[in-house]
PDB file of C-alpha atoms in Angstrom:
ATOM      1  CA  UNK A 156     -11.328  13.149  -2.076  1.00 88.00           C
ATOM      2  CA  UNK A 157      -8.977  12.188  -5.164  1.00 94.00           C
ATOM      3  CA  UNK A 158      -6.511  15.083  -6.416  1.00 95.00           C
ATOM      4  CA  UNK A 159      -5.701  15.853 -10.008  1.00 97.00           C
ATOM      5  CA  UNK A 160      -2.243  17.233 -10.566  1.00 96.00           C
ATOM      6  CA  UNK A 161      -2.037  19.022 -14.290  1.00 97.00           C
ATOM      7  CA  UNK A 162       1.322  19.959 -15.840  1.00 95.00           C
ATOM      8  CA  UNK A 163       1.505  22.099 -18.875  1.00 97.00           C
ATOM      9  CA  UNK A 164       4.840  21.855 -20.168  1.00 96.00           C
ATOM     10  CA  UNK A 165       6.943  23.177 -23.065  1.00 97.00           C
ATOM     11  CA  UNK A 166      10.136  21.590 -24.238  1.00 97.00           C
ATOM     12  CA  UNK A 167      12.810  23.200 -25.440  1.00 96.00           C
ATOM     13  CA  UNK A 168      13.407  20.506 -28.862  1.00 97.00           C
ATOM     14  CA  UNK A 169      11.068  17.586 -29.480  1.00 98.00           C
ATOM     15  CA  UNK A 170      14.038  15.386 -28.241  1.00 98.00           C
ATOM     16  CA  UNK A 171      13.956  16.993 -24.865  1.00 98.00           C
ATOM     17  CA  UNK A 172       9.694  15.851 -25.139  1.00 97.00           C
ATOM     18  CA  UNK A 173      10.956  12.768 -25.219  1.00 97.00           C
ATOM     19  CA  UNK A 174      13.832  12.419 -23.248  1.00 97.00           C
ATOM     20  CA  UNK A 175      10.936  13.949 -20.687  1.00 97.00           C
ATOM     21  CA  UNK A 176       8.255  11.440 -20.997  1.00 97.00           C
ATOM     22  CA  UNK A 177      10.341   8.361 -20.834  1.00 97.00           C
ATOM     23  CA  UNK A 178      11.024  10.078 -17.678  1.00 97.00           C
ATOM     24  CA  UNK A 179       7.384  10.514 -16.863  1.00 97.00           C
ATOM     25  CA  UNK A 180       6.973   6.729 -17.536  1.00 96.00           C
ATOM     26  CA  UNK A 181      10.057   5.527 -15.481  1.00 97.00           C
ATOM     27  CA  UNK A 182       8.410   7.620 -12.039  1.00 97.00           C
ATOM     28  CA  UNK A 183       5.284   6.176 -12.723  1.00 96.00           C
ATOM     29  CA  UNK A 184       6.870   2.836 -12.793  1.00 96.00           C
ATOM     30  CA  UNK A 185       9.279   3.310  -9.592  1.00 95.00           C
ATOM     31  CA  UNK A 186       9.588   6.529  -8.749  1.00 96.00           C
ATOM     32  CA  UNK A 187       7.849   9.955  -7.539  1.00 95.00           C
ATOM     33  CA  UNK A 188       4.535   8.497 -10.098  1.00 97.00           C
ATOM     34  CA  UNK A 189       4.380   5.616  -8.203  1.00 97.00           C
ATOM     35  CA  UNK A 190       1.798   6.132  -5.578  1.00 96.00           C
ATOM     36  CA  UNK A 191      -0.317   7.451  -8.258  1.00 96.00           C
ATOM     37  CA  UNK A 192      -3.477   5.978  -9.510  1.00 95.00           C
ATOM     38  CA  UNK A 193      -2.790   6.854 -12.376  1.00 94.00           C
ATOM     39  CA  UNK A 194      -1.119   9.610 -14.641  1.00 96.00           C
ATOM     40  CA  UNK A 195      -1.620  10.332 -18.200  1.00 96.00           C
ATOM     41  CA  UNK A 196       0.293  12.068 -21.024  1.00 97.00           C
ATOM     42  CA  UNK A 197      -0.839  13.647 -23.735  1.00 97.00           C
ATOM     43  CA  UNK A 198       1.978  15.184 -26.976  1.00 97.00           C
ATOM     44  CA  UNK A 199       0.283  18.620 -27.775  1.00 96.00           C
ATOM     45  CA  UNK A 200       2.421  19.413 -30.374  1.00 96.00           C
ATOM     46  CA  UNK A 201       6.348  18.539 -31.508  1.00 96.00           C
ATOM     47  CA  UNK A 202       7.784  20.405 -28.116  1.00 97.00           C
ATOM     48  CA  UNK A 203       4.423  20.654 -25.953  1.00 97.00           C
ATOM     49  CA  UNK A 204       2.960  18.132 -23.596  1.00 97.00           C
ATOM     50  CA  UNK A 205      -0.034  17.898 -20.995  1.00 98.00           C
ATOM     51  CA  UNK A 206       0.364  15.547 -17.730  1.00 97.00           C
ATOM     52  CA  UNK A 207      -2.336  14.342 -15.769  1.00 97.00           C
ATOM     53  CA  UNK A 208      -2.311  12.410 -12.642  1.00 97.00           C
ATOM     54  CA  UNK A 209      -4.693  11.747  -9.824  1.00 96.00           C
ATOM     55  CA  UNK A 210      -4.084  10.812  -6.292  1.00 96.00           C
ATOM     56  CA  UNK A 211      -6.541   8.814  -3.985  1.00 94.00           C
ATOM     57  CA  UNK A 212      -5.974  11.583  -1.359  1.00 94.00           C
ATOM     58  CA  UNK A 213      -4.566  14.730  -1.132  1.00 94.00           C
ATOM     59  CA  UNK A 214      -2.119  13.723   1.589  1.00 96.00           C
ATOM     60  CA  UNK A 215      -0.708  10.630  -1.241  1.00 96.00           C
ATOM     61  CA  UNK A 216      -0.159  13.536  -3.185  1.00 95.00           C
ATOM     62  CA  UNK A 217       1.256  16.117  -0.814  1.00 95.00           C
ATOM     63  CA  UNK A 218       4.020  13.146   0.363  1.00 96.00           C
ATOM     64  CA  UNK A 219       5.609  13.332  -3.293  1.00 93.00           C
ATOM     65  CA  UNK A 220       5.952  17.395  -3.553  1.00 90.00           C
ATOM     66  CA  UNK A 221       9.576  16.736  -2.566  1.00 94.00           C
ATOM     67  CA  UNK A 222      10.708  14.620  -4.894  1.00 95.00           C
ATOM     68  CA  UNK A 223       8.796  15.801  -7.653  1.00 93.00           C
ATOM     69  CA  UNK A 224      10.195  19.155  -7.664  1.00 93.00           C
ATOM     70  CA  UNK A 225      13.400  17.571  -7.572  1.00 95.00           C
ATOM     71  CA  UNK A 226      12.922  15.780 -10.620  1.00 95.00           C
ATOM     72  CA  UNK A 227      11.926  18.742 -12.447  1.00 94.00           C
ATOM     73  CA  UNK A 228      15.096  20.748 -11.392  1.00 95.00           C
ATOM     74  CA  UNK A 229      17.160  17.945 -12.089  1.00 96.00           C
ATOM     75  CA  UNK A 230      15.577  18.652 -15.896  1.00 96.00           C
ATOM     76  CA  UNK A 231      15.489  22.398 -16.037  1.00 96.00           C
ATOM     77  CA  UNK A 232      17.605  22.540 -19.083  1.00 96.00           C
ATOM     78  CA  UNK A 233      14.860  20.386 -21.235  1.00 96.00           C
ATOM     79  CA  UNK A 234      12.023  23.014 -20.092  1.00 96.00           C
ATOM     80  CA  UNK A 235      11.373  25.892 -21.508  1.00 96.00           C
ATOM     81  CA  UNK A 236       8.125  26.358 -19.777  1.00 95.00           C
ATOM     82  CA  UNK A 237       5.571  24.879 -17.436  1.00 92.00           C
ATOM     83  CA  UNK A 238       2.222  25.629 -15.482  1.00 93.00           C
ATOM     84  CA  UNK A 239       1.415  23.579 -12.988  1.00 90.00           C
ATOM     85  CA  UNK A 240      -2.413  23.155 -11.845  1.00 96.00           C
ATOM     86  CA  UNK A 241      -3.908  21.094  -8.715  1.00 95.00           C
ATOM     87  CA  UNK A 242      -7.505  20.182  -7.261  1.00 96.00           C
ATOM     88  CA  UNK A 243     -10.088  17.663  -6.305  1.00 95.00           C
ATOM     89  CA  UNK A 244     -11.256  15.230  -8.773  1.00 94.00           C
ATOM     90  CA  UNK A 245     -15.439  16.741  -9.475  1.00 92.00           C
ATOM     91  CA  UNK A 246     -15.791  13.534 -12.296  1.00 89.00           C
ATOM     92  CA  UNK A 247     -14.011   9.948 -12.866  1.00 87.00           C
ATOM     93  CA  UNK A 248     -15.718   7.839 -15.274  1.00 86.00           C
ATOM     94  CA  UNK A 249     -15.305   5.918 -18.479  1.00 81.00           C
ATOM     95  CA  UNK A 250     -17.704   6.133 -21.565  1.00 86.00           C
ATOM     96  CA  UNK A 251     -20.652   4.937 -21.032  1.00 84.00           C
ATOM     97  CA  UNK A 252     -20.884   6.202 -17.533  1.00 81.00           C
ATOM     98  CA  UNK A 253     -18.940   3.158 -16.195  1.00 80.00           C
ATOM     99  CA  UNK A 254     -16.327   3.768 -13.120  1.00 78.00           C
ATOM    100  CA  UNK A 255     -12.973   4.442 -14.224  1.00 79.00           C
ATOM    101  CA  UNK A 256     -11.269   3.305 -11.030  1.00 78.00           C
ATOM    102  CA  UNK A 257     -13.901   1.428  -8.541  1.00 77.00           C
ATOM    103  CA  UNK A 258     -12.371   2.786  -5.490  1.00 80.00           C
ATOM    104  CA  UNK A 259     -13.528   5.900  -5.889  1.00 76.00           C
ATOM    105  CA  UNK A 260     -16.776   6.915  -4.339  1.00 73.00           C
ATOM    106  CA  UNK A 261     -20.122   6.768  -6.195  1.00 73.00           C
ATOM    107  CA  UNK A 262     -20.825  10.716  -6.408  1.00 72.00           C
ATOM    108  CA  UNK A 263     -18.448  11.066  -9.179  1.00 71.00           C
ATOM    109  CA  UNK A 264     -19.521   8.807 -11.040  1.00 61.00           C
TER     110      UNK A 264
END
């Protein structure tokens, strides 16, 4: 079953946003991100941001817990606040009812 990870984060100066997603994008080049299917971000306002990645498993996900908690204390002093969400993936699909990613099985489609 594919897990969905969902940060809600606030920034303490819309430079620290950014600093913060190039960091996003980096660990979902080579880092924590990496064994990711994929992970999305989305600029709520100047100093607010949404994150959403999904897993193919929930163990893919559990291996990173480590290291992503690391990389969020390692950037404490960007954050002024975040809320962190987790659970299996109910729907996957594109517009038009296509599959988004074709591994995934057929009921959530």
């Amino acid at each position: 079953m594919p897990i969905a990870r969902i940060i809600m984060g606030e920034q303490n100066t819309p430079e620290a946003q950014e600093q913060l997603l190039e960091g996003h994008r980096e660990a979902c080049r080579n880092g924590f991100l990496a064994t990711s299917d994929f992970s999305i971000a989305v600029k709520i306002g100047d100093t607010s941001f949404m994150i959403i990645t999904v897993y193919e498993t929930a163990e893919i996900a559990e291996a990173n817990k480590d290291a992503r908690t690391k990389w969020i204390a390692e950037r404490a002093d960007l954050i002024r606040d975040d809320f962190y969400y987790e659970g299996d993936v109910a729907t996957l699909i594109k517009g038009g009812g296509g599959a988004l990613v074709s591994k995934y099985p057929e009921k959530l489609i």
